[in-house]
Amino acid sequence: MLRLILERLVQMVIVVFVVTLAAFTLVNLLSGDIAVYLLGDHATPEAVAALHAQLHLDDPIIIRYFDWLGDVLQGNLGTSVVSHYPVVKSLTNAIPPTFELMIGAQIVGITLAVVTTAAAIKWRWTDRLVTGVALLVNSIPTFVVALILIIIFSTTLHLLPSIGWVAPTSAGGWGKNIVAMIMPSVALGLGIFPEYMRILRSDIREQLDREEYVTLAWMKGLRPTRIFGKHVAPNSVGGFISMIATTTALLISGVVIVEQVFAIPGIGKMMLAAIDSHDTPVLLGGLLTIVTFVVIINLVGELIYMRIDPRVRATRVTA
Amino acid sequence: MSDQSQPIVKPQPIVEVEDLWVWLRKRGREIPLVRGLSYTLRPAEALSIVGESGAGKSIGVRAALGLLDPRLFRVTGSSKLVGTDVLALTAKERARYVPSVAALVFQDPGRSLNPTMRVGDQIAEAFLKGSGYEPGMTRAKAEARALQLMKDVRIAAAEERFKAYPNQLSGGMKQRVVIAIAVACKPQVLFCDEPTSSLDVTTQAAIMDLIGELRDQTGIATVTITHDLALAASRARKVIVMYGGQVVEALPARLVATESAMPYTTALIEAVPDIDGNGTPPTPIEGMPPDPANLPSGCSFHPRCRFAQDDCLTNTPELRVVAPAHELRCFHPVKDLELQEASR
Ligand SMILES: Nc1ncnc2c1ncn2[C@@H]1O[C@H](COP(=O)(O)OP(=O)(O)OP(=O)(O)O)[C@@H](O)[C@H]1O
Ligand SMILES: [Mg+2]
């Protein structure tokens, strides 16, 4: 177990290193001359040269990357070249909304997946219904789902606000915060539930159709609910959890879209704005946060899977 | 099949499988996997079903227990377990009835236990929530009985193993646990689908001994599927040989070495090292078992049969009684041929 964690930590460092290096290179190659962008089209060549020197823009990319990395390792992500605000501070403001949005989306996605899977297993017609619905939902882009939700629940029914994010520390407290988070969570959760359901459903089907331990449970004379609860569901949980962890990476693109549509001041929105204004330090700070987060979540998912699934536990022990 | 060596007043049969057919539904077609299987079993009797891979042995047993998914398979005929035709029951009734009279031990013990449940709990569950339940059962009682059963099936260090997960046990141990679960359900008939084929030779013998003891002690009837005709002949009272989904020969086990007359059975005997005891080296059967979707004309075995004649290609042999308790599906049984040769 400890060896696995160490192994994964080394992998994590390598992944973070490679991704940030690639991102650093790309951002610097593709974003054009930041100095020209910052100073405007009419800047004098002297002013541009001075800014170049100040931002070290004339150094080779690899040198600048290691400069940046050196700062990062000391906990310094630099300052925004646009607002001169420290990147770390922007991130501390942006992380809570994004984190809350992802949790909300997972709750919606998992709940929908479990309910629809239960329906899909129980009867044939409900199976057809929910697989059809999942297919339909899956084919609608996230931003369209978000807009449809806003039109129905905000504009038409006036049931839910679409007011971005309300800090739980503000006047409305958690109540207002959560109400504001419902629609964004549903918009994002709807995007992941079809995949969750597809995997959960096929895993359970597979067990019911092929696994001899299910037949043995039936031959014991157990009630169907007992067979399902003790002999089928527990064997799906581990795989399902590790799948949730891997899906987190896929969730990021949806986060960017949903934050944009609902005006949530999270990391996605922050990074989009940074791309727009050629704000390399902010963009890289956001990327670093996301990559680190995804890698950690994957590790946690794997560890949980191992803890609860004796099969994996045993192979790890003997391996 | 009637076994003349039985006493005049026979106990009621425990298993009566009658003209059992199983079709696989596949792309609008129905492929026959089992064709007219029949057998009868009385208390404490041991039946072995022998045949190559794909003969329909497992499917036949699962059909008899009502385990086949009706969306995939069509089953006709009848399978009476302790007097009740399980094929005539509704799915719900069957789920209550079958486990109360029959138990099943599977081919691959690695797959037949729930990997996420401790083995002791899997046995105790049969007493607590399954057909081993009795009024007044408590968790403590169920666990005590489960532990005792683990000792009965000779699992060493049973107290420790009680808390183990299946993957912490060897294949033989797992199979003992499965047998313990089967026993916990107090069945009247135990079906064993190649219970030892995934185990090493010494464990095989130990497991077969265990099943034999169970039969002797509890009067349970057993149906054992195997590839191994020698094993079948030594451990059972009756032997059924299946080929291409059909019974091709059925005879008392003690007569297998001397009286078997279907060329397929004799080929099986020659394929096993030294069942006939004359020291001849084993000769494997040439050719492949038939594809159920594409059965040969006439006798299904004719393409591989050394004695096949013209009528074997065109006419379909029926199962006929050739001697007491001995049935045969063959136009030219080996014994006849030997007699002809002798009289020449
Ligand atoms: N679930 C299934 N779906 C489709 N065909 C099947 C299924 N199970 C078995 N069959 C087919 O049915 C035939 C008989 O299979 P069965 O498992 O009864 O053979 P068997 O005699 O038990 O062989 P073995 O010794 O390999 O276990 C084979 O041709 C097999 O391909
Ligand atoms: Mg089989």
XYZ file of C-alpha atoms and ligand atoms in Angstrom:
695
model
C 0.000 0.000 0.000
C 2.729 2.446 1.021
C 4.796 1.456 -1.969
C 1.857 2.100 -4.241
C 1.331 5.563 -2.778
C 5.014 6.406 -3.216
C 4.954 5.041 -6.753
C 1.907 7.147 -7.560
C 3.415 10.256 -5.980
C 6.455 9.962 -8.230
C 4.138 9.484 -11.209
C 2.162 12.525 -10.093
C 5.239 14.717 -9.997
C 6.229 13.563 -13.474
C 2.720 14.161 -14.861
C 2.503 17.628 -13.329
C 5.956 18.460 -14.631
C 5.246 17.303 -18.188
C 1.825 18.946 -18.385
C 3.003 22.300 -17.049
C 6.070 22.259 -19.307
C 3.891 21.534 -22.341
C 1.381 24.165 -21.278
C 4.100 26.708 -20.595
C 5.627 26.170 -24.022
C 2.313 26.283 -25.843
C 1.027 29.341 -24.031
C 4.223 31.248 -24.725
C 4.423 30.190 -28.365
C 0.797 30.718 -29.247
C -0.237 33.746 -27.306
C 1.795 36.178 -29.400
C 3.801 39.025 -27.885
C 2.380 39.740 -24.445
C 4.238 43.037 -24.262
C 2.589 44.288 -27.456
C -0.767 43.071 -26.164
C -0.323 44.761 -22.799
C 1.006 48.045 -24.151
C -1.350 48.302 -27.095
C -0.635 48.631 -30.823
C 0.877 52.090 -30.541
C 3.573 51.284 -28.034
C 7.084 52.507 -28.816
C 9.709 49.858 -29.511
C 11.616 51.095 -26.456
C 8.646 50.509 -24.151
C 8.129 47.031 -25.623
C 11.804 46.219 -25.157
C 11.689 47.469 -21.573
C 8.670 45.286 -20.766
C 10.368 42.320 -22.471
C 13.319 42.790 -20.182
C 11.103 43.190 -17.137
C 9.164 39.975 -17.906
C 12.273 38.130 -19.156
C 10.474 37.487 -22.430
C 13.708 37.297 -24.423
C 15.104 34.358 -22.442
C 14.710 30.885 -23.964
C 11.389 29.239 -23.014
C 13.035 26.422 -21.118
C 14.932 28.877 -18.893
C 11.773 30.831 -18.223
C 9.953 27.595 -17.414
C 12.491 26.657 -14.781
C 12.384 30.185 -13.393
C 8.631 29.797 -13.083
C 8.974 26.302 -11.614
C 11.516 27.540 -9.096
C 9.062 30.210 -7.968
C 6.224 27.669 -7.836
C 8.248 25.369 -5.609
C 8.643 28.275 -3.205
C 4.898 28.755 -3.208
C 5.000 31.755 -5.477
C 2.809 31.576 -8.566
C 3.640 35.114 -9.618
C 1.291 37.992 -10.215
C -1.191 38.626 -12.939
C 0.418 40.622 -15.730
C -2.941 42.349 -16.243
C -4.182 43.151 -12.722
C -0.893 42.699 -10.843
C -2.919 40.727 -8.319
C -1.089 37.675 -6.845
C -2.119 34.496 -8.667
C -2.294 32.560 -5.398
C -4.938 34.968 -4.112
C -7.006 34.725 -7.322
C -6.825 30.953 -6.995
C -7.944 30.903 -3.367
C -10.988 32.889 -4.446
C -11.673 30.724 -7.497
C -11.223 27.273 -5.949
C -14.259 27.176 -3.612
C -16.910 27.848 -6.300
C -15.327 25.339 -8.685
C -14.985 22.746 -5.953
C -18.584 23.216 -4.907
C -19.755 22.984 -8.496
C -17.893 19.710 -9.000
C -19.261 18.217 -5.797
C -22.767 19.285 -6.764
C -22.376 17.809 -10.233
C -21.112 14.518 -8.792
C -24.059 14.301 -6.407
C -26.496 14.905 -9.266
C -24.657 12.549 -11.621
C -24.317 9.694 -9.118
C -27.902 9.988 -7.874
C -29.301 9.996 -11.392
C -27.070 7.097 -12.380
C -28.068 4.946 -9.406
C -31.788 5.648 -9.820
C -31.809 5.064 -13.571
C -29.689 1.926 -13.230
C -32.112 0.536 -10.677
C -34.944 1.229 -13.123
C -32.976 -0.275 -15.993
C -32.362 -3.513 -14.107
C -35.901 -3.898 -12.820
C -38.028 -3.924 -15.967
C -37.459 -4.050 -19.662
C -39.585 -1.039 -20.489
C -37.917 1.162 -17.881
C -34.585 -0.019 -19.258
C -35.543 1.177 -22.725
C -36.868 4.429 -21.299
C -33.836 5.369 -19.230
C -31.279 4.273 -21.818
C -33.176 6.370 -24.356
C -33.204 9.365 -22.046
C -29.516 8.940 -21.281
C -28.709 8.807 -24.982
C -30.736 11.946 -25.596
C -29.170 13.847 -22.705
C -25.738 12.717 -23.810
C -26.231 14.179 -27.275
C -27.084 17.685 -26.042
C -24.046 19.896 -25.416
C -23.618 21.092 -21.833
C -24.115 24.762 -22.637
C -27.426 23.995 -24.377
C -28.538 22.014 -21.309
C -27.551 24.984 -19.156
C -29.506 27.416 -21.329
C -32.576 25.169 -21.415
C -32.485 24.936 -17.608
C -32.222 28.708 -17.284
C -35.100 29.271 -19.697
C -37.364 26.774 -17.929
C -36.583 27.298 -14.247
C -35.425 30.909 -14.160
C -36.983 32.852 -16.984
C -40.298 31.008 -17.248
C -41.080 29.440 -13.877
C -39.052 31.809 -11.685
C -38.245 28.850 -9.450
C -34.478 29.034 -9.316
C -32.098 31.968 -9.548
C -29.322 32.053 -12.104
C -27.166 34.462 -10.201
C -23.762 32.896 -10.352
C -22.181 32.129 -7.056
C -23.150 33.331 -3.609
C -20.456 32.989 -0.978
C -21.838 31.097 2.043
C -20.262 33.819 4.181
C -22.501 36.449 2.560
C -25.885 37.597 3.891
C -27.902 34.715 2.417
C -25.652 32.095 4.025
C -25.550 28.454 2.893
C -29.222 28.446 1.938
C -28.784 31.012 -0.769
C -25.474 29.499 -1.784
C -26.996 26.077 -2.344
C -30.084 27.336 -4.153
C -27.840 29.226 -6.544
C -25.774 26.086 -7.095
C -28.679 23.794 -8.036
C -28.964 24.644 -11.696
C -25.224 24.697 -12.456
C -24.836 21.348 -10.668
C -27.709 19.819 -12.601
C -26.372 21.175 -15.905
C -22.983 19.633 -15.241
C -24.339 16.496 -13.563
C -26.568 15.709 -16.533
C -23.454 15.659 -18.670
C -21.785 12.902 -16.649
C -24.762 10.761 -15.614
C -25.185 8.917 -18.949
C -21.629 7.626 -18.768
C -22.034 6.651 -15.104
C -25.260 4.859 -15.841
C -23.883 3.088 -18.892
C -20.994 1.651 -16.904
C -22.975 0.835 -13.761
C -25.761 -0.795 -15.743
C -23.491 -2.941 -17.857
C -21.466 -3.955 -14.802
C -24.576 -5.100 -12.943
C -26.025 -6.791 -16.031
C -22.768 -8.580 -16.549
C -22.808 -9.849 -12.986
C -26.425 -10.974 -13.154
C -25.887 -12.786 -16.460
C -22.472 -14.323 -16.000
C -21.253 -14.467 -12.444
C -21.580 -17.848 -10.792
C -21.644 -16.295 -7.329
C -24.953 -14.711 -8.281
C -26.237 -18.133 -9.345
C -24.950 -19.579 -6.082
C -26.741 -16.835 -4.155
C -29.942 -17.746 -6.024
C -29.374 -21.440 -5.268
C -29.102 -20.534 -1.583
C -32.715 -19.446 -1.721
C -32.050 -15.806 -0.898
C -34.614 -13.122 -1.663
C -33.935 -11.000 -4.760
C -33.298 -7.856 -2.692
C -30.736 -9.718 -0.616
C -29.021 -11.131 -3.698
C -28.811 -7.660 -5.162
C -27.782 -5.887 -1.976
C -25.186 -8.379 -0.769
C -23.917 -10.160 -3.836
C -24.247 -7.762 -6.746
C -24.086 -4.149 -5.563
C -20.968 -4.527 -3.371
C -19.107 -5.889 -6.357
C -19.948 -2.783 -8.373
C -19.046 -0.172 -5.772
C -15.254 -0.332 -6.067
C -15.219 -0.043 -9.839
C -17.816 2.697 -9.723
C -15.799 4.801 -7.306
C -12.604 4.504 -9.289
C -14.600 5.436 -12.378
C -15.919 8.562 -10.657
C -12.325 9.517 -9.928
C -11.282 9.095 -13.544
C -14.315 11.021 -14.778
C -13.249 14.039 -12.744
C -10.710 14.872 -15.449
C -13.477 14.836 -18.059
C -15.582 17.068 -15.867
C -13.143 19.967 -16.229
C -14.221 20.990 -19.730
C -17.831 21.034 -18.555
C -16.819 23.132 -15.550
C -15.361 25.800 -17.826
C -18.587 25.945 -19.857
C -20.971 25.940 -16.913
C -18.998 28.562 -15.027
C -19.119 30.744 -18.094
C -22.865 30.314 -18.667
C -23.831 30.842 -15.016
C -21.179 33.506 -14.355
C -19.588 31.501 -11.547
C -16.211 33.033 -10.551
C -14.364 29.694 -10.509
C -11.130 28.436 -11.977
C -12.642 27.762 -15.388
C -13.902 31.298 -15.768
C -10.626 32.634 -14.432
C -8.634 30.665 -16.984
C -10.861 31.669 -19.881
C -10.379 35.300 -18.939
C -6.626 34.716 -18.654
C -6.502 33.233 -22.138
C -8.401 36.238 -23.421
C -5.992 38.733 -21.865
C -2.808 36.742 -22.498
C -2.313 36.505 -18.743
C 0.208 33.662 -18.681
C 0.876 33.465 -14.920
C -2.826 33.186 -14.103
C -3.406 30.609 -16.831
C -0.474 28.506 -15.670
C -1.527 28.843 -12.037
C -5.010 27.577 -12.914
C -3.617 24.728 -14.975
C -1.244 23.666 -12.248
C -4.106 23.594 -9.760
C -6.311 21.498 -12.025
C -3.620 19.004 -13.000
C -2.607 18.522 -9.385
C -6.219 18.113 -8.341
C -6.997 15.541 -11.039
C -3.910 13.517 -10.233
C -4.713 13.515 -6.511
C -8.335 12.536 -7.110
C -7.206 9.635 -9.257
C -4.918 8.430 -6.500
C -7.623 8.776 -3.870
C -10.061 6.874 -6.115
C -7.587 4.067 -6.532
C -6.901 3.900 -2.797
C -10.607 3.737 -1.946
C -11.106 1.053 -4.574
C -8.328 -0.973 -3.007
C -9.625 -0.543 0.492
C -13.110 -1.752 -0.252
C -12.435 -4.416 -2.845
C -10.758 -7.508 -1.370
C -9.852 -8.735 -4.848
C -7.597 -5.772 -5.586
C -6.364 -5.699 -2.016
C -5.148 -9.264 -2.327
C -3.467 -8.861 -5.702
C -1.671 -5.788 -4.407
C -0.503 -7.613 -1.332
C 0.825 -10.592 -3.253
C 2.225 -8.567 -6.142
C -34.062 -46.302 -17.272
C -34.962 -48.866 -14.714
C -32.331 -50.327 -12.494
C -33.166 -53.958 -11.787
C -30.700 -54.241 -8.941
C -32.901 -51.965 -6.831
C -35.211 -53.565 -4.242
C -38.784 -54.214 -5.412
C -40.319 -51.317 -3.467
C -38.400 -48.342 -4.683
C -38.308 -45.043 -2.866
C -39.864 -42.112 -4.672
C -37.540 -40.594 -7.269
C -35.891 -37.335 -6.270
C -35.064 -36.275 -9.789
C -37.137 -37.134 -12.844
C -35.908 -35.374 -15.937
C -38.133 -36.224 -18.869
C -37.441 -35.404 -22.528
C -35.611 -32.178 -21.728
C -34.834 -29.988 -24.738
C -32.920 -26.731 -24.662
C -32.729 -24.335 -27.575
C -30.464 -21.337 -27.759
C -32.203 -18.324 -29.269
C -29.744 -16.751 -31.647
C -30.535 -14.182 -34.335
C -34.067 -15.457 -34.859
C -32.893 -19.086 -35.018
C -33.201 -21.742 -32.358
C -30.163 -23.945 -31.948
C -30.709 -27.232 -30.079
C -28.133 -27.599 -27.290
C -29.829 -30.420 -25.417
C -32.031 -32.917 -27.264
C -34.338 -35.078 -25.247
C -32.413 -35.687 -22.044
C -34.084 -38.037 -19.532
C -32.916 -39.567 -16.290
C -34.267 -40.611 -12.918
C -32.556 -40.522 -9.571
C -33.573 -41.971 -6.190
C -32.271 -41.062 -2.727
C -28.567 -41.741 -2.166
C -28.096 -42.625 -5.801
C -25.133 -41.277 -7.728
C -25.375 -40.427 -11.404
C -22.512 -39.286 -13.585
C -22.941 -37.412 -16.846
C -19.957 -37.789 -19.139
C -19.050 -36.224 -22.467
C -16.655 -33.971 -24.246
C -16.701 -30.209 -23.999
C -19.813 -28.751 -25.595
C -21.917 -31.919 -25.231
C -24.592 -29.951 -23.364
C -23.869 -31.338 -19.906
C -23.842 -28.019 -18.055
C -26.736 -26.571 -20.013
C -28.729 -29.740 -19.350
C -28.196 -29.454 -15.592
C -28.953 -25.744 -15.520
C -32.110 -26.324 -17.502
C -33.169 -29.029 -15.062
C -32.746 -26.559 -12.203
C -34.648 -23.833 -14.035
C -31.569 -21.607 -14.061
C -31.510 -20.701 -17.750
C -32.492 -17.190 -18.769
C -35.713 -17.523 -20.807
C -34.634 -14.577 -22.957
C -31.683 -16.627 -24.193
C -32.920 -20.189 -24.027
C -36.127 -22.082 -24.688
C -36.604 -25.151 -22.519
C -39.228 -27.888 -23.019
C -39.938 -31.184 -21.333
C -40.156 -31.609 -17.607
C -37.792 -31.668 -14.675
C -39.411 -33.004 -11.537
C -37.442 -32.381 -8.384
C -39.015 -34.240 -5.445
C -42.238 -34.547 -7.382
C -42.633 -30.950 -8.575
C -41.906 -29.980 -12.167
C -39.735 -26.900 -11.743
C -40.192 -25.935 -15.380
C -43.916 -25.505 -14.775
C -43.392 -23.081 -11.899
C -43.339 -19.303 -12.200
C -39.956 -17.620 -11.778
C -40.905 -16.550 -8.270
C -42.099 -19.991 -7.181
C -39.000 -21.558 -8.709
C -36.696 -19.213 -6.774
C -38.252 -20.489 -3.565
C -38.677 -24.124 -4.484
C -35.500 -25.165 -6.299
C -33.071 -24.064 -3.539
C -35.165 -25.950 -0.990
C -34.575 -29.284 -2.727
C -31.448 -28.962 -4.848
C -27.944 -27.505 -4.600
C -25.295 -26.875 -7.198
C -21.505 -27.027 -7.060
C -19.817 -25.241 -9.912
C -16.951 -26.030 -12.209
C -14.777 -23.044 -11.284
C -14.590 -22.401 -7.532
C -12.668 -19.200 -8.311
C -15.841 -17.704 -9.701
C -18.526 -19.249 -7.554
C -17.951 -17.295 -4.349
C -18.753 -13.635 -3.835
C -15.365 -11.896 -3.755
C -16.545 -9.101 -1.457
C -17.988 -11.286 1.307
C -16.185 -13.310 3.960
C -16.533 -17.048 3.315
C -17.919 -17.737 6.789
C -20.668 -15.195 6.200
C -21.428 -16.758 2.843
C -22.082 -20.095 4.539
C -23.912 -18.617 7.532
C -26.128 -16.677 5.146
C -27.649 -19.935 3.936
C -28.849 -20.678 7.480
C -29.896 -17.142 8.224
C -31.521 -15.981 5.005
C -31.558 -18.991 2.716
C -33.056 -22.461 2.487
C -31.066 -23.621 5.516
C -33.264 -21.424 7.692
C -35.132 -22.937 10.608
C -37.438 -21.215 13.081
C -35.437 -19.805 15.960
C -32.323 -19.251 13.900
C -30.054 -16.504 15.176
C -26.860 -15.038 13.772
C -24.821 -16.720 16.496
C -26.394 -20.120 15.766
C -25.950 -19.674 12.026
C -22.298 -18.785 12.478
C -21.681 -21.703 14.811
C -23.230 -24.081 12.281
C -21.279 -22.520 9.445
C -18.060 -23.025 11.371
C -18.980 -26.621 12.132
C -19.699 -27.190 8.442
C -16.320 -25.762 7.506
C -14.769 -28.339 9.820
C -17.014 -31.064 8.390
C -15.784 -30.385 4.878
C -12.266 -30.536 6.325
C -11.150 -26.965 5.976
C -8.048 -26.686 8.132
C -7.836 -23.764 10.565
C -11.544 -23.181 10.065
C -11.754 -20.430 12.711
C -9.264 -18.294 10.809
C -10.613 -19.168 7.384
C -14.114 -18.249 8.542
C -13.099 -14.603 8.317
C -11.145 -14.935 5.065
C -12.209 -13.587 1.720
C -12.426 -16.123 -1.128
C -9.256 -14.893 -2.818
C -7.297 -15.772 0.289
C -8.176 -19.453 -0.148
C -6.823 -22.038 -2.572
C -9.058 -23.514 -5.279
C -9.649 -26.697 -3.296
C -10.573 -24.709 -0.178
C -13.000 -22.578 -2.155
C -14.622 -25.689 -3.564
C -15.011 -27.022 -0.005
C -16.674 -23.757 0.956
C -19.053 -24.085 -1.985
C -19.858 -27.633 -0.892
C -20.421 -26.395 2.655
C -22.877 -23.821 1.301
C -24.617 -26.540 -0.678
C -24.898 -28.745 2.418
C -26.134 -25.822 4.529
C -29.161 -25.585 2.238
C -30.120 -29.174 3.150
C -30.809 -30.314 -0.394
C -32.100 -33.719 -1.396
C -30.072 -33.684 -4.557
C -26.664 -32.206 -5.207
C -25.659 -31.297 -8.762
C -21.912 -31.003 -9.300
C -20.736 -29.498 -12.568
C -17.181 -30.724 -13.048
C -16.463 -30.038 -9.399
C -12.815 -30.986 -9.643
C -11.681 -30.165 -13.163
C -9.902 -26.997 -12.063
C -8.132 -28.670 -9.144
C -4.973 -30.728 -8.876
C -5.195 -34.520 -8.770
C -4.940 -35.069 -5.010
C -7.463 -32.348 -4.296
C -9.734 -33.872 -6.951
C -9.800 -37.189 -5.150
C -10.369 -35.496 -1.779
C -13.313 -33.490 -3.107
C -14.844 -36.553 -4.766
C -14.437 -38.485 -1.493
C -16.135 -35.654 0.334
C -19.113 -35.712 -2.013
C -19.281 -39.502 -1.651
C -19.283 -39.272 2.152
C -22.029 -36.707 2.042
C -24.139 -39.068 0.001
C -23.525 -41.964 2.341
C -24.182 -39.944 5.497
C -27.166 -37.884 4.448
C -28.821 -39.978 1.768
C -28.597 -37.111 -0.660
C -28.643 -38.000 -4.374
C -25.834 -36.672 -6.549
C -25.501 -35.807 -10.212
C -21.881 -35.277 -11.179
C -20.755 -33.944 -14.521
C -17.303 -34.907 -15.692
C -15.102 -35.312 -18.748
C -13.481 -38.273 -17.165
C -15.217 -41.566 -17.825
C -12.896 -43.428 -15.455
C -13.805 -41.079 -12.638
C -17.498 -41.371 -13.524
C -17.374 -45.146 -13.541
C -15.569 -45.366 -10.225
C -17.656 -42.840 -8.299
C -21.206 -43.303 -9.561
C -23.892 -45.918 -9.781
C -25.207 -44.921 -13.181
C -23.390 -43.291 -16.058
C -24.933 -41.263 -18.856
C -22.808 -40.506 -21.885
C -23.801 -37.392 -23.805
C -22.790 -36.425 -27.295
C -24.023 -33.460 -29.315
C -26.756 -32.676 -26.784
C -28.121 -36.227 -26.699
C -27.750 -39.234 -24.474
C -25.910 -41.802 -26.568
C -25.507 -44.451 -23.901
C -26.732 -44.983 -20.355
C -25.609 -47.886 -18.240
C -24.738 -48.972 -14.701
C -21.306 -47.695 -13.737
C -19.914 -51.125 -12.929
C -20.590 -52.238 -16.508
C -18.826 -49.343 -18.200
C -15.491 -51.116 -18.647
C -16.995 -54.329 -19.959
C -20.396 -53.706 -21.514
C -20.310 -50.253 -23.116
C -21.263 -50.644 -26.727
C -21.693 -47.210 -28.276
C -18.540 -46.504 -30.334
C -18.349 -43.065 -28.712
C -18.257 -44.559 -25.224
C -15.603 -47.061 -26.189
C -13.641 -44.263 -27.834
C -13.882 -42.344 -24.550
C -12.601 -45.388 -22.704
C -9.649 -45.646 -25.064
C -9.007 -41.928 -24.616
C -8.580 -42.405 -20.879
C -5.313 -43.969 -19.739
C -5.997 -47.494 -18.582
C -9.630 -47.717 -17.558
C -9.915 -51.170 -19.131
C -6.809 -52.279 -17.293
C -5.086 -53.945 -20.245
C -2.267 -51.430 -20.422
C -2.980 -50.067 -23.904
C -1.823 -46.483 -24.413
C -4.618 -43.875 -24.622
C -5.878 -43.006 -28.093
C -7.544 -39.596 -28.313
C -10.778 -39.365 -30.280
C -10.146 -37.897 -33.689
C -12.142 -34.973 -35.038
C -14.180 -32.332 -33.298
C -17.463 -32.484 -31.374
C -20.389 -31.357 -33.536
C -21.473 -27.741 -33.737
C -25.032 -27.597 -32.339
C -25.919 -25.043 -35.031
C -24.792 -27.422 -37.731
C -25.462 -30.995 -36.691
C -24.483 -33.861 -39.004
C -27.246 -35.867 -40.693
C -28.203 -39.255 -39.287
C -26.239 -40.237 -36.195
C -24.454 -37.165 -34.836
C -21.348 -39.194 -34.144
C -20.992 -40.752 -37.610
C -18.297 -38.345 -38.923
C -15.960 -39.480 -36.146
C -17.097 -43.079 -35.860
C -14.765 -45.867 -36.905
C -17.693 -48.212 -37.430
C -19.998 -45.872 -39.346
C -21.903 -47.467 -42.221
C -24.200 -46.019 -44.881
C -27.326 -46.071 -42.732
C -25.573 -44.002 -40.027
C -25.441 -41.082 -42.472
C -29.092 -41.187 -43.479
C -31.042 -42.639 -40.560
C -31.281 -41.179 -37.065
C -30.851 -43.767 -34.319
C -33.229 -43.767 -31.334
C -32.257 -44.535 -27.771
C -33.156 -48.194 -27.245
C -32.914 -50.603 -24.330
C -30.353 -53.316 -25.081
C -30.083 -54.910 -21.660
C -31.538 -54.243 -18.212
C -30.683 -50.634 -17.262
C -28.621 -50.302 -20.421
C -29.697 -47.936 -23.186
C -27.977 -47.201 -26.435
C -28.325 -44.857 -29.412
C -26.502 -46.760 -32.138
C -27.260 -48.947 -35.173
C -24.011 -50.875 -34.966
C -22.961 -51.268 -31.355
C -19.424 -52.422 -30.733
C -20.606 -55.664 -29.065
C -22.589 -56.694 -32.161
C -19.571 -56.071 -34.325
C -17.407 -58.161 -32.050
C -19.996 -60.949 -32.100
C -20.131 -60.860 -35.893
C -16.381 -61.039 -36.050
C -16.313 -63.919 -33.607
C -18.946 -65.917 -35.522
C -17.108 -65.473 -38.789
N -24.623 -18.875 -22.422
C -24.512 -19.500 -23.603
N -24.826 -18.853 -24.733
C -24.703 -19.467 -25.904
N -24.321 -20.729 -26.083
C -24.006 -21.430 -25.003
C -24.076 -20.850 -23.705
N -23.687 -21.769 -22.821
C -23.375 -22.863 -23.537
N -23.571 -22.681 -24.849
C -23.349 -23.678 -25.908
O -24.074 -24.815 -25.561
C -23.362 -25.993 -25.889
C -23.300 -26.889 -24.702
O -22.610 -26.195 -23.662
P -22.355 -26.815 -22.239
O -21.763 -25.723 -21.432
O -23.573 -27.462 -21.740
O -21.253 -27.888 -22.550
P -20.591 -28.897 -21.546
O -20.955 -30.232 -21.994
O -20.901 -28.502 -20.150
O -19.054 -28.629 -21.853
P -17.844 -28.403 -20.850
O -17.316 -29.738 -20.546
O -16.889 -27.591 -21.673
O -18.347 -27.660 -19.663
C -21.998 -25.540 -26.402
O -22.011 -25.634 -27.802
C -21.912 -24.115 -25.981
O -21.219 -23.377 -26.956
Mg -19.821 -27.519 -18.606
